[in-house]
Structures are given as C-alpha cells and as structure tokens.
PDB file of C-alpha atoms in Angstrom:
ATOM      1  CA  LEU A   1     -24.546 -60.566  82.432  1.00  0.00           C
ATOM      2  CA  SER A   2     -28.027 -59.278  83.185  1.00  0.00           C
ATOM      3  CA  LEU A   3     -29.673 -56.591  80.989  1.00  0.00           C
ATOM      4  CA  PRO A   4     -28.763 -53.732  83.345  1.00  0.00           C
ATOM      5  CA  GLU A   5     -25.158 -54.904  83.559  1.00  0.00           C
ATOM      6  CA  LEU A   6     -24.853 -55.232  79.792  1.00  0.00           C
ATOM      7  CA  LEU A   7     -26.091 -51.704  79.318  1.00  0.00           C
ATOM      8  CA  GLN A   8     -23.907 -50.269  82.042  1.00  0.00           C
ATOM      9  CA  ALA A   9     -20.800 -52.023  80.725  1.00  0.00           C
ATOM     10  CA  GLY A  10     -21.275 -50.701  77.204  1.00  0.00           C
ATOM     11  CA  TRP A  11     -22.222 -47.242  78.482  1.00  0.00           C
ATOM     12  CA  ASP A  12     -19.089 -47.073  80.631  1.00  0.00           C
ATOM     13  CA  VAL A  13     -16.886 -47.644  77.615  1.00  0.00           C
ATOM     14  CA  GLN A  14     -18.819 -45.021  75.651  1.00  0.00           C
ATOM     15  CA  LYS A  15     -18.335 -42.495  78.530  1.00  0.00           C
ATOM     16  CA  MET A  16     -14.543 -43.239  78.564  1.00  0.00           C
ATOM     17  CA  VAL A  17     -14.381 -42.631  74.829  1.00  0.00           C
ATOM     18  CA  GLU A  18     -16.441 -39.415  75.175  1.00  0.00           C
ATOM     19  CA  LYS A  19     -14.233 -38.101  77.967  1.00  0.00           C
ATOM     20  CA  GLY A  20     -11.063 -38.962  76.058  1.00  0.00           C
ATOM     21  CA  GLU A  21      -9.969 -41.572  78.605  1.00  0.00           C
ATOM     22  CA  LEU A  22     -10.058 -44.235  76.031  1.00  0.00           C
ATOM     23  CA  THR A  23      -8.552 -43.193  72.622  1.00  0.00           C
ATOM     24  CA  GLY A  24      -7.548 -44.858  69.424  1.00  0.00           C
ATOM     25  CA  SER A  25      -3.973 -44.781  70.750  1.00  0.00           C
ATOM     26  CA  SER A  26      -4.933 -46.662  73.870  1.00  0.00           C
ATOM     27  CA  GLU A  27      -3.910 -50.204  74.303  1.00  0.00           C
ATOM     28  CA  ASN A  28      -6.633 -52.667  73.428  1.00  0.00           C
ATOM     29  CA  PHE A  29      -8.869 -49.817  72.201  1.00  0.00           C
ATOM     30  CA  GLN A  30     -10.431 -51.837  69.436  1.00  0.00           C
ATOM     31  CA  LEU A  31     -10.952 -54.862  71.659  1.00  0.00           C
ATOM     32  CA  LYS A  32     -12.648 -52.773  74.349  1.00  0.00           C
ATOM     33  CA  LEU A  33     -14.899 -51.153  71.667  1.00  0.00           C
ATOM     34  CA  LEU A  34     -15.827 -54.571  70.186  1.00  0.00           C
ATOM     35  CA  THR A  35     -16.576 -55.952  73.586  1.00  0.00           C
ATOM     36  CA  ALA A  36     -18.816 -52.944  74.493  1.00  0.00           C
ATOM     37  CA  ILE A  37     -20.577 -53.164  71.092  1.00  0.00           C
ATOM     38  CA  GLN A  38     -21.222 -56.864  71.670  1.00  0.00           C
ATOM     39  CA  GLN A  39     -22.621 -56.163  75.109  1.00  0.00           C
ATOM     40  CA  LEU A  40     -24.925 -53.427  73.856  1.00  0.00           C
ATOM     41  CA  GLU A  41     -26.021 -55.603  70.933  1.00  0.00           C
ATOM     42  CA  GLU A  42     -26.812 -58.363  73.407  1.00  0.00           C
ATOM     43  CA  ALA A  43     -28.742 -55.831  75.461  1.00  0.00           C
ATOM     44  CA  THR A  44     -30.675 -54.815  72.362  1.00  0.00           C
ATOM     45  CA  ARG A  45     -31.619 -58.491  71.639  1.00  0.00           C
ATOM     46  CA  LEU A  46     -32.808 -58.857  75.265  1.00  0.00           C
ATOM     47  CA  VAL A  47     -34.893 -55.643  75.036  1.00  0.00           C
ATOM     48  CA  ASN A  48     -36.460 -56.864  71.825  1.00  0.00           C
ATOM     49  CA  LYS A  49     -37.060 -60.360  73.282  1.00  0.00           C
ATOM     50  CA  LEU A  50     -38.756 -58.778  76.403  1.00  0.00           C
ATOM     51  CA  GLY A  51     -40.789 -56.481  74.196  1.00  0.00           C
ATOM     52  CA  LEU A  52     -40.034 -53.408  76.409  1.00  0.00           C
ATOM     53  CA  PHE A  53     -41.078 -50.940  73.669  1.00  0.00           C
ATOM     54  CA  SER A  54     -44.002 -50.674  71.386  1.00  0.00           C
ATOM     55  CA  THR A  55     -44.662 -48.141  68.718  1.00  0.00           C
ATOM     56  CA  ASN A  56     -48.188 -47.601  69.949  1.00  0.00           C
ATOM     57  CA  GLU A  57     -46.975 -46.240  73.339  1.00  0.00           C
ATOM     58  CA  GLU A  58     -46.200 -42.719  74.487  1.00  0.00           C
ATOM     59  CA  ILE A  59     -43.109 -41.818  76.514  1.00  0.00           C
ATOM     60  CA  GLU A  60     -45.296 -41.404  79.613  1.00  0.00           C
ATOM     61  CA  GLU A  61     -46.243 -45.086  79.497  1.00  0.00           C
ATOM     62  CA  VAL A  62     -42.611 -46.251  79.580  1.00  0.00           C
ATOM     63  CA  SER A  63     -41.322 -47.014  83.036  1.00  0.00           C
ATOM     64  CA  THR A  64     -38.514 -44.914  84.370  1.00  0.00           C
ATOM     65  CA  VAL A  65     -36.386 -48.026  84.764  1.00  0.00           C
ATOM     66  CA  ASP A  66     -36.942 -49.139  81.116  1.00  0.00           C
ATOM     67  CA  MET A  67     -36.526 -45.667  79.571  1.00  0.00           C
ATOM     68  CA  LYS A  68     -32.712 -45.830  79.628  1.00  0.00           C
ATOM     69  CA  TYR A  69     -32.833 -48.727  77.177  1.00  0.00           C
ATOM     70  CA  MET A  70     -34.189 -46.434  74.523  1.00  0.00           C
ATOM     71  CA  LEU A  71     -30.569 -45.085  74.345  1.00  0.00           C
ATOM     72  CA  LEU A  72     -29.141 -48.376  73.088  1.00  0.00           C
ATOM     73  CA  PRO A  73     -29.140 -47.482  69.386  1.00  0.00           C
ATOM     74  CA  ALA A  74     -27.459 -44.086  70.054  1.00  0.00           C
ATOM     75  CA  LEU A  75     -24.797 -45.724  72.257  1.00  0.00           C
ATOM     76  CA  LEU A  76     -24.193 -48.421  69.606  1.00  0.00           C
ATOM     77  CA  GLY A  77     -23.949 -45.769  66.862  1.00  0.00           C
ATOM     78  CA  ASP A  78     -21.437 -43.710  68.923  1.00  0.00           C
ATOM     79  CA  LEU A  79     -19.194 -46.767  69.502  1.00  0.00           C
ATOM     80  CA  VAL A  80     -19.524 -48.333  66.035  1.00  0.00           C
ATOM     81  CA  ILE A  81     -18.301 -45.155  64.374  1.00  0.00           C
ATOM     82  CA  GLN A  82     -15.141 -45.432  66.397  1.00  0.00           C
ATOM     83  CA  LEU A  83     -14.187 -48.788  64.830  1.00  0.00           C
ATOM     84  CA  MET A  84     -11.105 -48.750  62.741  1.00  0.00           C
ATOM     85  CA  GLU A  85     -11.160 -52.228  61.282  1.00  0.00           C
ATOM     86  CA  GLY A  86     -13.149 -53.540  58.338  1.00  0.00           C
ATOM     87  CA  GLU A  87     -14.634 -51.548  55.442  1.00  0.00           C
ATOM     88  CA  ARG A  88     -15.165 -47.925  56.447  1.00  0.00           C
ATOM     89  CA  LEU A  89     -18.269 -47.562  54.293  1.00  0.00           C
ATOM     90  CA  ASP A  90     -19.846 -50.604  56.031  1.00  0.00           C
ATOM     91  CA  THR A  91     -19.061 -49.066  59.448  1.00  0.00           C
ATOM     92  CA  LEU A  92     -20.551 -45.712  58.426  1.00  0.00           C
ATOM     93  CA  HIS A  93     -23.653 -47.429  57.069  1.00  0.00           C
ATOM     94  CA  ARG A  94     -24.088 -49.464  60.214  1.00  0.00           C
ATOM     95  CA  THR A  95     -23.614 -46.309  62.319  1.00  0.00           C
ATOM     96  CA  GLN A  96     -26.160 -44.435  60.234  1.00  0.00           C
ATOM     97  CA  ILE A  97     -28.723 -47.251  60.791  1.00  0.00           C
ATOM     98  CA  TYR A  98     -28.238 -47.129  64.567  1.00  0.00           C
ATOM     99  CA  PHE A  99     -28.656 -43.324  64.692  1.00  0.00           C
ATOM    100  CA  ILE A 100     -31.711 -43.339  62.441  1.00  0.00           C
ATOM    101  CA  ASP A 101     -33.262 -46.066  64.563  1.00  0.00           C
ATOM    102  CA  TYR A 102     -32.678 -43.983  67.679  1.00  0.00           C
ATOM    103  CA  LEU A 103     -34.118 -40.859  66.100  1.00  0.00           C
ATOM    104  CA  GLN A 104     -37.110 -42.799  64.805  1.00  0.00           C
ATOM    105  CA  ARG A 105     -37.765 -44.263  68.313  1.00  0.00           C
ATOM    106  CA  CYS A 106     -37.586 -40.761  69.834  1.00  0.00           C
ATOM    107  CA  LYS A 107     -40.072 -39.506  67.231  1.00  0.00           C
ATOM    108  CA  ASP A 108     -42.431 -42.535  67.784  1.00  0.00           C
ATOM    109  CA  TYR A 109     -42.502 -41.826  71.503  1.00  0.00           C
ATOM    110  CA  GLY A 110     -43.007 -38.102  71.095  1.00  0.00           C
ATOM    111  CA  VAL A 111     -39.609 -37.165  72.535  1.00  0.00           C
ATOM    112  CA  THR A 112     -39.057 -35.122  69.429  1.00  0.00           C
ATOM    113  CA  LYS A 113     -41.197 -33.924  66.606  1.00  0.00           C
ATOM    114  CA  GLU A 114     -38.275 -33.961  64.113  1.00  0.00           C
ATOM    115  CA  ASN A 115     -38.389 -36.590  61.336  1.00  0.00           C
ATOM    116  CA  PRO A 116     -35.269 -38.723  61.191  1.00  0.00           C
ATOM    117  CA  PRO A 117     -33.110 -38.351  58.088  1.00  0.00           C
ATOM    118  CA  THR A 118     -33.318 -40.810  55.327  1.00  0.00           C
ATOM    119  CA  LEU A 119     -30.799 -43.526  54.847  1.00  0.00           C
ATOM    120  CA  VAL A 120     -27.895 -42.422  52.632  1.00  0.00           C
ATOM    121  CA  GLU A 121     -25.912 -45.083  50.820  1.00  0.00           C
ATOM    122  CA  ALA A 122     -22.678 -44.723  49.001  1.00  0.00           C
ATOM    123  CA  SER A 123     -22.339 -46.624  45.770  1.00  0.00           C
ATOM    124  CA  LEU A 124     -19.164 -48.220  44.535  1.00  0.00           C
ATOM    125  CA  ASP A 125     -18.326 -45.294  42.296  1.00  0.00           C
ATOM    126  CA  GLY A 126     -18.370 -42.983  45.297  1.00  0.00           C
ATOM    127  CA  SER A 127     -21.638 -41.194  44.372  1.00  0.00           C
ATOM    128  CA  ILE A 128     -24.243 -40.810  47.073  1.00  0.00           C
ATOM    129  CA  VAL A 129     -27.739 -42.139  46.676  1.00  0.00           C
ATOM    130  CA  HIS A 130     -30.526 -41.058  48.948  1.00  0.00           C
ATOM    131  CA  SER A 131     -33.015 -43.772  49.676  1.00  0.00           C
ATOM    132  CA  SER A 132     -35.816 -41.313  49.309  1.00  0.00           C
ATOM    133  CA  GLN A 133     -34.350 -40.080  45.913  1.00  0.00           C
ATOM    134  CA  LYS A 134     -35.448 -36.518  46.683  1.00  0.00           C
ATOM    135  CA  LYS A 135     -34.081 -33.904  44.255  1.00  0.00           C
ATOM    136  CA  ASN A 136     -32.476 -30.890  45.914  1.00  0.00           C
ATOM    137  CA  GLN A 137     -34.131 -27.711  45.006  1.00  0.00           C
ATOM    138  CA  LEU A 138     -32.519 -24.263  45.048  1.00  0.00           C
ATOM    139  CA  LYS A 139     -33.245 -22.513  48.285  1.00  0.00           C
ATOM    140  CA  THR A 140     -34.322 -18.936  48.472  1.00  0.00           C
ATOM    141  CA  MET A 141     -32.592 -16.422  50.742  1.00  0.00           C
ATOM    142  CA  GLN A 142     -35.595 -16.607  53.068  1.00  0.00           C
ATOM    143  CA  GLN A 143     -35.416 -20.380  53.337  1.00  0.00           C
ATOM    144  CA  LEU A 144     -31.680 -20.174  54.056  1.00  0.00           C
ATOM    145  CA  SER A 145     -32.241 -17.510  56.634  1.00  0.00           C
ATOM    146  CA  ALA A 146     -34.943 -19.509  58.302  1.00  0.00           C
ATOM    147  CA  GLU A 147     -32.800 -22.639  58.265  1.00  0.00           C
ATOM    148  CA  ARG A 148     -29.951 -20.747  59.769  1.00  0.00           C
ATOM    149  CA  GLN A 149     -32.186 -19.393  62.580  1.00  0.00           C
ATOM    150  CA  ARG A 150     -33.568 -22.886  63.237  1.00  0.00           C
ATOM    151  CA  LYS A 151     -29.999 -24.198  63.631  1.00  0.00           C
ATOM    152  CA  ILE A 152     -29.182 -21.328  66.043  1.00  0.00           C
ATOM    153  CA  ASP A 153     -32.224 -22.111  68.128  1.00  0.00           C
ATOM    154  CA  LEU A 154     -31.399 -25.790  68.136  1.00  0.00           C
ATOM    155  CA  LEU A 155     -27.898 -24.962  69.360  1.00  0.00           C
ATOM    156  CA  LYS A 156     -29.220 -22.751  72.151  1.00  0.00           C
ATOM    157  CA  ALA A 157     -31.707 -25.445  73.189  1.00  0.00           C
ATOM    158  CA  GLN A 158     -28.887 -28.015  73.140  1.00  0.00           C
ATOM    159  CA  LYS A 159     -26.731 -25.907  75.401  1.00  0.00           C
ATOM    160  CA  GLU A 160     -29.648 -25.477  77.836  1.00  0.00           C
ATOM    161  CA  THR A 161     -30.302 -29.218  77.769  1.00  0.00           C
ATOM    162  CA  GLU A 162     -26.611 -29.940  78.464  1.00  0.00           C
ATOM    163  CA  LYS A 163     -26.720 -27.556  81.497  1.00  0.00           C
ATOM    164  CA  LYS A 164     -29.874 -29.267  82.744  1.00  0.00           C
ATOM    165  CA  LEU A 165     -28.345 -32.717  82.278  1.00  0.00           C
ATOM    166  CA  GLN A 166     -25.253 -31.601  84.149  1.00  0.00           C
ATOM    167  CA  HIS A 167     -27.407 -30.336  87.073  1.00  0.00           C
ATOM    168  CA  LEU A 168     -29.477 -33.551  87.189  1.00  0.00           C
ATOM    169  CA  THR A 169     -26.400 -35.680  87.030  1.00  0.00           C
ATOM    170  CA  GLN A 170     -24.952 -33.839  89.987  1.00  0.00           C
ATOM    171  CA  LEU A 171     -28.220 -34.270  91.908  1.00  0.00           C
ATOM    172  CA  ILE A 172     -28.206 -38.078  91.253  1.00  0.00           C
ATOM    173  CA  GLN A 173     -24.551 -38.443  91.997  1.00  0.00           C
ATOM    174  CA  SER A 174     -24.829 -36.497  95.233  1.00  0.00           C
ATOM    175  CA  SER A 175     -27.278 -39.139  96.469  1.00  0.00           C
ATOM    176  CA  ASP A 176     -25.808 -42.310  98.016  1.00  0.00           C
ATOM    177  CA  SER A 177     -27.333 -44.321  95.215  1.00  0.00           C
ATOM    178  CA  SER A 178     -30.022 -43.895  92.573  1.00  0.00           C
ATOM    179  CA  TYR A 179     -32.493 -45.599  94.883  1.00  0.00           C
ATOM    180  CA  HIS A 180     -32.314 -42.590  97.244  1.00  0.00           C
ATOM    181  CA  CYS A 181     -33.108 -40.207  94.333  1.00  0.00           C
ATOM    182  CA  ASP A 182     -36.731 -39.786  93.684  1.00  0.00           C
ATOM    183  CA  ASP A 183     -38.232 -41.484  90.508  1.00  0.00           C
ATOM    184  CA  GLU A 184     -39.140 -38.136  89.009  1.00  0.00           C
ATOM    185  CA  THR A 185     -35.515 -36.903  89.111  1.00  0.00           C
ATOM    186  CA  ILE A 186     -34.237 -40.098  87.489  1.00  0.00           C
ATOM    187  CA  ARG A 187     -36.958 -39.947  84.865  1.00  0.00           C
ATOM    188  CA  GLU A 188     -36.202 -36.291  84.049  1.00  0.00           C
ATOM    189  CA  HIS A 189     -32.426 -37.191  83.774  1.00  0.00           C
ATOM    190  CA  THR A 190     -33.195 -39.957  81.376  1.00  0.00           C
ATOM    191  CA  MET A 191     -35.568 -37.833  79.340  1.00  0.00           C
ATOM    192  CA  THR A 192     -32.855 -35.150  79.117  1.00  0.00           C
ATOM    193  CA  LEU A 193     -30.398 -37.755  77.845  1.00  0.00           C
ATOM    194  CA  LEU A 194     -32.918 -38.815  75.208  1.00  0.00           C
ATOM    195  CA  LYS A 195     -33.370 -35.248  74.043  1.00  0.00           C
ATOM    196  CA  LEU A 196     -29.722 -34.528  73.867  1.00  0.00           C
TER     197      LEU A 196
END
C-alpha cells in the first residue's frame, strides 16, 4: 500500500471505533485493530524515511498534503489504547508515548503553545514515577480557581473547534472530491484536526 492508502486504512478503522461501529464485542475487533496499527506504524516509518517533518520548520512550511501525516501518533495512540491483549501497563505506556509524541510535534510546529506532559511510568509495586520527578506542591485557592477557569476556557474552545471541524468536513464532503475543494479549506480542516 502507498503512504496515503496506509494512512486512510488506519484512519478508517479509527473512525469506526470512534463512531461505535467497531467495538470490543465486534467479530475480529482485535485483528482489525492490530492490522490498522500495523498500517499506521508502516506509514510512520515511511514518513520518517521520507523526512517529511523537521523540528526547525513552522506549520506554514508544511504542505497541505503532508500535514495530515502529523496525526499519525494521535491515531496510533487512539487505536493502541483499545488493545485488549498483552500486558495492560505496556499498552498504556505505548499509548502515552504516542500521545506525548503527537503533542510535542504540535508544540514544535506552533500548533499549540502547551507543553506536553511528562512521561509517567508505573513501577512493579504499582506506584507511579514521573520521569521529571517533580514534587507536587499544595495549591492555593487562587491557583485552583485559575486552573478551573483555564479548563473551562479549554472546553469552550474545544466545542468551538468541534463545530468548525464539522462545518469544514461538510464543506469537503459536499464537493465531488477533495480535489474540487480549494487547498485553503483542506488545510484549515487539517489544522482544525491537529488542534482538536
């Protein structure tokens, strides 16, 4: 399969899981998940081999066609967390690595200003060890209030982004194909996906 076909095949399975069309009770669920994960991992290898992304670029420098490949780690994380076989801690750790990679890529390209969280590892005795080994400090009421307001603002922004994505998706789908949609609409759609 070509790079676009690998991405689309994996993304289709992710959409089916997201919409509830493919669930853990579905026949061959794990097989479909594993196949999609392998396809997305192969797509990731090809993206790395082609050198599509560089940490010294800004998002404006990435072509609209290539921008969708920035979603690969997020798609992989979303599918890997659904796996029900193997050690659960290993699956969670692998998922966390994919999501942190995605968030770091978004930060590197200026899609977000948020720093990705640090890697958290569970030890054999069940305790949690933060790789940064930061000590939690008691938060004041003002800090808690500010954090709550930040979360509310983020939720409002997420809802607005979801509405925008739905509108852009409808615009693209109303065209006969993505080639009839202008490049700016496709780029805006992909940027909205990255921000979501």
